[in-house]
C-alpha positions in Angstrom: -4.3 6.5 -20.0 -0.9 5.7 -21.3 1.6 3.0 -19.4 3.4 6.0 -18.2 0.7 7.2 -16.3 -0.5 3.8 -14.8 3.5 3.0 -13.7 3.5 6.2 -12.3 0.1 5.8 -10.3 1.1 2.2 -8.8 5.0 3.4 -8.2 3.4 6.4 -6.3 0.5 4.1 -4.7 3.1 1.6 -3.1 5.1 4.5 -1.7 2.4 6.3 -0.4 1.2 2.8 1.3 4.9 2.0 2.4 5.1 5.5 3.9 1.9 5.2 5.8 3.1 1.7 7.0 6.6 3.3 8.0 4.4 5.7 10.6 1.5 3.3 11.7 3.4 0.0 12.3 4.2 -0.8 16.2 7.3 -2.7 15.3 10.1 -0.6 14.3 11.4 -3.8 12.4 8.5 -3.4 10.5 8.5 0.0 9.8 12.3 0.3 8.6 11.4 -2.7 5.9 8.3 -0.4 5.2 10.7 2.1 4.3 12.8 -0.1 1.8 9.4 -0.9 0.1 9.1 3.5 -0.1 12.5 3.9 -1.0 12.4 1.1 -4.0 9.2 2.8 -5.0 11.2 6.1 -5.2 14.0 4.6 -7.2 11.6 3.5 -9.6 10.3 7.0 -10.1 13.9 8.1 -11.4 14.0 5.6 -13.7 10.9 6.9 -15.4 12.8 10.3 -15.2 15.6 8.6 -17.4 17.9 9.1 -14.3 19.3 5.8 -14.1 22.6 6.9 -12.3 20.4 8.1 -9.7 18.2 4.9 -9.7 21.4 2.8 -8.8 23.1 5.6 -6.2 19.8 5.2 -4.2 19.1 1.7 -4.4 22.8 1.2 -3.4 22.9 4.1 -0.4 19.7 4.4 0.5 18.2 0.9 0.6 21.1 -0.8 0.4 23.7 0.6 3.3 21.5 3.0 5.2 18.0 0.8 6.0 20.6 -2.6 6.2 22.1 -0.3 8.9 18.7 0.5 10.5 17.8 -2.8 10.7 20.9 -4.1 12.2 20.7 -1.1 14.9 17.0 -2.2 15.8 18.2 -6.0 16.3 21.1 -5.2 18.1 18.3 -2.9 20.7 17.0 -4.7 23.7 12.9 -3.0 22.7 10.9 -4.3 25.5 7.3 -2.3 25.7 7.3 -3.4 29.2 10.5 -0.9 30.4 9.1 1.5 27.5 7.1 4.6 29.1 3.6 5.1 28.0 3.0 8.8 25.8 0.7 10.8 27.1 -2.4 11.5 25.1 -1.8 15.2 25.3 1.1 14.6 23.3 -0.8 12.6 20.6 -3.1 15.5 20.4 -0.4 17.5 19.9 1.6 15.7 17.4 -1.7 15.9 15.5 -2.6 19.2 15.5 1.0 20.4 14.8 1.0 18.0 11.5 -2.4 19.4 10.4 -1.3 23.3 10.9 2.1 22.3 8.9 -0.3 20.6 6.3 -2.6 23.8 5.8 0.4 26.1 6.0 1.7 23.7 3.1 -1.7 23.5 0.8 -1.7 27.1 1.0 1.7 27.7 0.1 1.7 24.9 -2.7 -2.3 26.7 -3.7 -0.3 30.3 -4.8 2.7 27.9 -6.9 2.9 28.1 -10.4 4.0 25.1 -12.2 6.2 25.5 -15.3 5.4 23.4 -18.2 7.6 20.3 -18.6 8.7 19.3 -21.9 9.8 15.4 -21.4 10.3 14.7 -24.8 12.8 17.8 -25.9 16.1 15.6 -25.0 16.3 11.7 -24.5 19.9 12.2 -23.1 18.9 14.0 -19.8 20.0 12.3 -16.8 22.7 9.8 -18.6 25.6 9.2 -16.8 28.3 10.5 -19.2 26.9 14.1 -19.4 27.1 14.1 -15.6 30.8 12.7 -15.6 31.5 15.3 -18.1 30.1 17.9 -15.8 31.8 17.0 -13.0 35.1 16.8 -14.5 35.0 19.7 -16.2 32.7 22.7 -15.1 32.9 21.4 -11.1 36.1 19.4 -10.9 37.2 21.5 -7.8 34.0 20.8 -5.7 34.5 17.2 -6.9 37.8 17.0 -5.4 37.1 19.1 -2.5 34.0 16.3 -1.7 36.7 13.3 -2.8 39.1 14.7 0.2 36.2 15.5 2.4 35.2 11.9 2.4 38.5 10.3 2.7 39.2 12.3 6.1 36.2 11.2 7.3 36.8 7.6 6.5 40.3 8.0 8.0 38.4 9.4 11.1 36.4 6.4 11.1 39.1 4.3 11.0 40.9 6.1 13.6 38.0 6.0 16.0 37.1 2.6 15.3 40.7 1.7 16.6 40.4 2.6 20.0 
């Protein structure tokens, strides 16, 4: 087994566990830093894809704005279980069985796939930041500006709503 494989298998373990911690854990505190652990996991994936712009764009959106958001909303909730109503079991059951069907419909969908063969070691300068710079600014530089006006309106908006 080479060191690939073995960073592979913990990287995917600690998501896995993260993700199951995310859904079981009582405390939504808890679960959002579950999900920080997953997404750090994830990140680490890219990195062994040799997609390191896409390591740092998701450690810096993803676990650094979006889950410090989460876990600012959560503190700023009043959460009392008390005022909370209780589920109804039926709706357990529910939840259950529609998360089994959707997992059969998927292993039988995913069981038909074919996977294409993968050669990782053809090109060492997939996923580098310069070929996707040159990318963007040449082959898609209007969608790139499109985006680049797209998001300044909506930080204007934000800045206009946040003002009154």
């Amino acid at each position: 087994m080479s060191i690939e494989q073995i960073i592979f298998i913990v990287l995917s373990s600690i998501a896995i566990a993260a993700a199951l911690g995310v859904i079981l854990s009582k405390n939504p505190v808890n679960s959002v830093l579950c999900m920080i652990i997953c997404f750090v996991a994830i990140a680490g994936h890219y990195i062994m894809l040799n997609a390191q712009f896409l390591f740092i764009v998701h450690l810096i959106v993803y676990t650094g704005a979006i889950m410090v958001l989460f876990l600012f909303v959560l503190m700023m909730m009043n959460l009392n279980a008390e005022i909370e109503p209780q589920k109804r079991n039926w709706l357990k059951y529910a939840g259950a069985i529609s998360g089994g069907a959707l997992l059969l419909v998927l292993v039988g969908a995913l069981r038909e796939a074919s996977l294409p063969a993968i050669n990782a070691g053809a090109s060492s300068d997939i996923g580098l930041i310069s070929n996707l710079g040159k990318t963007l600014f040449t082959s898609y530089v209007v969608p790139f500006e499109l985006s680049s006006v797209l998001f300044l309106s909506a930080m204007v908006g934000a800045v206009v709503i946040g003002r009154k």
